[in-house]
mmCIF file of C-alpha atoms in Angstrom:
data_model
loop_
_atom_site.group_PDB
_atom_site.id
_atom_site.type_symbol
_atom_site.label_atom_id
_atom_site.label_comp_id
_atom_site.label_asym_id
_atom_site.label_seq_id
_atom_site.Cartn_x
_atom_site.Cartn_y
_atom_site.Cartn_z
ATOM 1 C CA MET B 152 -88.575 -130.432 116.041
ATOM 2 C CA LEU B 153 -88.273 -133.635 114.055
ATOM 3 C CA THR B 154 -87.979 -133.844 110.301
ATOM 4 C CA LYS B 155 -90.940 -135.273 108.377
ATOM 5 C CA ARG B 156 -89.040 -138.546 107.947
ATOM 6 C CA GLY B 157 -88.174 -138.626 111.636
ATOM 7 C CA CYS B 158 -91.813 -138.045 112.593
ATOM 8 C CA ASP B 159 -92.952 -140.787 110.209
ATOM 9 C CA GLU B 160 -90.376 -143.198 111.649
ATOM 10 C CA LEU B 161 -91.451 -142.385 115.203
ATOM 11 C CA GLU B 162 -95.115 -142.927 114.319
ATOM 12 C CA ASP B 163 -94.339 -146.233 112.560
ATOM 13 C CA ASN B 164 -92.430 -147.434 115.623
ATOM 14 C CA ARG B 165 -95.297 -146.446 117.923
ATOM 15 C CA LYS B 166 -97.740 -148.445 115.789
ATOM 16 C CA LYS B 167 -95.467 -151.509 115.876
ATOM 17 C CA LEU B 168 -95.086 -151.255 119.649
ATOM 18 C CA ALA B 169 -98.843 -151.009 120.134
ATOM 19 C CA LYS B 170 -99.156 -154.506 118.644
ATOM 20 C CA LEU B 171 -96.675 -156.119 121.036
ATOM 21 C CA SER B 172 -97.742 -158.333 123.902
ATOM 22 C CA ARG B 173 -96.959 -157.189 127.435
ATOM 23 C CA GLU B 174 -94.015 -159.612 127.607
ATOM 24 C CA GLU B 175 -92.633 -158.447 124.261
ATOM 25 C CA TYR B 176 -92.896 -154.817 125.326
ATOM 26 C CA ARG B 177 -91.163 -155.552 128.629
ATOM 27 C CA SER B 178 -88.374 -157.126 126.607
ATOM 28 C CA VAL B 179 -88.037 -153.976 124.469
ATOM 29 C CA VAL B 180 -87.824 -151.779 127.576
ATOM 30 C CA ALA B 181 -85.364 -154.187 129.228
ATOM 31 C CA GLU B 182 -83.046 -153.994 126.220
ATOM 32 C CA ARG B 183 -83.227 -150.200 126.224
ATOM 33 C CA LEU B 184 -82.346 -150.050 129.927
ATOM 34 C CA LYS B 185 -79.421 -152.428 129.371
ATOM 35 C CA THR B 186 -78.219 -150.222 126.510
ATOM 36 C CA ILE B 187 -78.253 -147.110 128.702
ATOM 37 C CA ALA B 188 -76.419 -148.899 131.526
ATOM 38 C CA GLU B 189 -73.843 -150.354 129.137
ATOM 39 C CA LEU B 190 -73.292 -147.018 127.436
ATOM 40 C CA HIS B 191 -72.431 -145.514 130.831
ATOM 41 C CA ASP B 192 -70.391 -148.542 131.999
ATOM 42 C CA LEU B 193 -72.712 -149.125 134.969
ATOM 43 C CA ASP B 194 -73.688 -152.404 136.539
ATOM 44 C CA THR B 195 -77.285 -152.894 137.635
ATOM 45 C CA LYS B 196 -76.636 -151.694 141.194
ATOM 46 C CA PHE B 197 -75.076 -148.359 140.221
ATOM 47 C CA PHE B 198 -77.530 -147.867 137.362
ATOM 48 C CA ALA B 199 -80.407 -148.343 139.811
ATOM 49 C CA GLU B 200 -78.846 -145.966 142.356
ATOM 50 C CA LYS B 201 -78.364 -143.240 139.757
ATOM 51 C CA CYS B 202 -82.049 -143.591 138.799
ATOM 52 C CA GLY B 203 -83.307 -143.682 142.393
ATOM 53 C CA ILE B 204 -84.752 -147.171 141.896
ATOM 54 C CA SER B 205 -84.044 -150.161 144.129
ATOM 55 C CA THR B 206 -81.546 -152.686 142.781
ATOM 56 C CA ARG B 207 -84.078 -155.510 142.978
ATOM 57 C CA ARG B 208 -86.662 -153.504 141.035
ATOM 58 C CA MET B 209 -84.084 -152.542 138.401
ATOM 59 C CA LYS B 210 -83.041 -156.190 138.004
ATOM 60 C CA ASN B 211 -86.687 -157.076 137.370
ATOM 61 C CA LEU B 212 -87.015 -154.266 134.833
ATOM 62 C CA MET B 213 -83.793 -155.246 133.086
ATOM 63 C CA ASN B 214 -84.740 -158.907 132.827
ATOM 64 C CA GLY B 215 -88.200 -158.052 131.517
ATOM 65 C CA THR B 216 -90.273 -159.357 134.416
ATOM 66 C CA ALA B 217 -91.680 -155.998 135.572
ATOM 67 C CA ASN B 218 -93.542 -153.115 133.954
ATOM 68 C CA LEU B 219 -91.719 -149.793 133.922
ATOM 69 C CA ARG B 220 -93.802 -147.140 135.679
ATOM 70 C CA ILE B 221 -94.028 -143.629 134.262
ATOM 71 C CA PRO B 222 -92.264 -141.964 137.247
ATOM 72 C CA GLU B 223 -89.421 -144.505 136.918
ATOM 73 C CA MET B 224 -89.143 -143.809 133.197
ATOM 74 C CA LEU B 225 -88.946 -140.081 133.883
ATOM 75 C CA ASP B 226 -86.278 -140.630 136.560
ATOM 76 C CA ILE B 227 -84.186 -142.677 134.121
ATOM 77 C CA SER B 228 -84.711 -140.102 131.378
ATOM 78 C CA ASP B 229 -83.587 -137.282 133.685
ATOM 79 C CA ALA B 230 -80.635 -139.194 135.142
ATOM 80 C CA PHE B 231 -79.146 -140.008 131.733
ATOM 81 C CA ASN B 232 -80.573 -137.240 129.508
ATOM 82 C CA VAL B 233 -82.287 -139.821 127.315
ATOM 83 C CA GLY B 234 -85.668 -139.273 125.685
ATOM 84 C CA ILE B 235 -88.528 -141.346 127.053
ATOM 85 C CA GLU B 236 -89.218 -142.239 123.424
ATOM 86 C CA PHE B 237 -85.961 -144.213 123.422
ATOM 87 C CA ILE B 238 -86.776 -146.008 126.676
ATOM 88 C CA MET B 239 -90.222 -146.959 125.355
ATOM 89 C CA GLY B 240 -88.728 -148.302 122.135
ATOM 90 C CA CYS B 241 -90.185 -145.636 119.832
ATOM 91 C CA TYR B 242 -86.936 -143.861 119.010
ATOM 92 C CA PRO B 243 -83.729 -145.622 117.976
ATOM 93 C CA TYR B 244 -81.132 -143.422 119.672
ATOM 94 C CA PRO B 245 -80.266 -143.185 123.400
ATOM 95 C CA LEU B 246 -80.382 -139.395 123.281
ATOM 96 C CA PRO B 247 -82.919 -136.650 123.994
ATOM 97 C CA MET B 248 -85.409 -136.076 121.171
ATOM 98 C CA PRO B 249 -83.830 -133.803 118.520
ATOM 99 C CA LYS B 250 -85.001 -130.199 118.562
ATOM 100 C CA ASP B 251 -84.236 -129.445 114.917
ATOM 101 C CA GLU B 252 -83.055 -130.950 111.627
ATOM 102 C CA THR B 253 -79.375 -130.499 112.496
ATOM 103 C CA GLU B 254 -79.749 -132.514 115.699
ATOM 104 C CA ALA B 255 -81.780 -135.127 113.820
ATOM 105 C CA ALA B 256 -78.970 -135.481 111.244
ATOM 106 C CA VAL B 257 -76.344 -135.833 113.992
ATOM 107 C CA TYR B 258 -78.495 -138.438 115.752
ATOM 108 C CA GLU B 259 -78.837 -140.379 112.523
ATOM 109 C CA LEU B 260 -75.038 -140.526 112.216
ATOM 110 C CA VAL B 261 -74.710 -141.525 115.871
ATOM 111 C CA GLY B 262 -77.358 -144.184 115.320
ATOM 112 C CA LYS B 263 -75.104 -145.933 112.814
ATOM 113 C CA MET B 264 -72.363 -146.418 115.418
ATOM 114 C CA ASP B 265 -71.883 -149.683 117.262
ATOM 115 C CA MET B 266 -71.703 -149.732 121.066
ATOM 116 C CA ASP B 267 -67.893 -149.377 121.189
ATOM 117 C CA GLU B 268 -67.992 -146.398 118.840
ATOM 118 C CA LEU B 269 -70.768 -144.831 120.923
ATOM 119 C CA LYS B 270 -68.728 -145.197 124.111
ATOM 120 C CA GLU B 271 -65.685 -143.662 122.447
ATOM 121 C CA PHE B 272 -67.816 -140.802 121.072
ATOM 122 C CA LYS B 273 -69.351 -140.203 124.522
ATOM 123 C CA ASP B 274 -65.904 -140.127 126.154
ATOM 124 C CA ARG B 275 -64.476 -137.714 123.575
ATOM 125 C CA LEU B 276 -67.513 -135.466 123.867
ATOM 126 C CA GLY B 277 -67.140 -135.458 127.664
ATOM 127 C CA GLU B 278 -63.492 -134.444 127.337
ATOM 128 C CA LYS B 279 -64.415 -131.599 124.968
ATOM 129 C CA LEU B 280 -67.070 -130.369 127.386
ATOM 130 C CA LYS B 281 -64.553 -130.354 130.244
ATOM 131 C CA GLU B 282 -62.126 -128.361 128.085
ATOM 132 C CA THR B 283 -64.743 -125.734 127.290
ATOM 133 C CA GLU B 284 -65.719 -125.432 130.961
ATOM 134 C CA SER B 285 -62.089 -124.783 131.979
#
């Protein structure tokens, strides 16, 4: 469940995206895919493999020359636990959609981090998860 402000922001972003040309929208999606790959330290080949998409197709998606198909978007979302709203450019954070106000507040803090801080946060979180599983 999103907060009222979060819902308003999501709706505003959707309206802005609806006005983009096909090429501009492809560029938005390409940047989002690059962000996910970079966040996970994956080159195009390994990113594509993890998503079940051919390397050539992924290169086209990441350079903005191809339209992302819904099944591909869902595969990427599942592979990296990222909301489709992020991939489409509607939501600013490369995370699943928040379920409540606490998650929304955490996401807002995460959203203020630069890419290096995000990577460090991801690594520390992964270490904590491994500790709790042991």
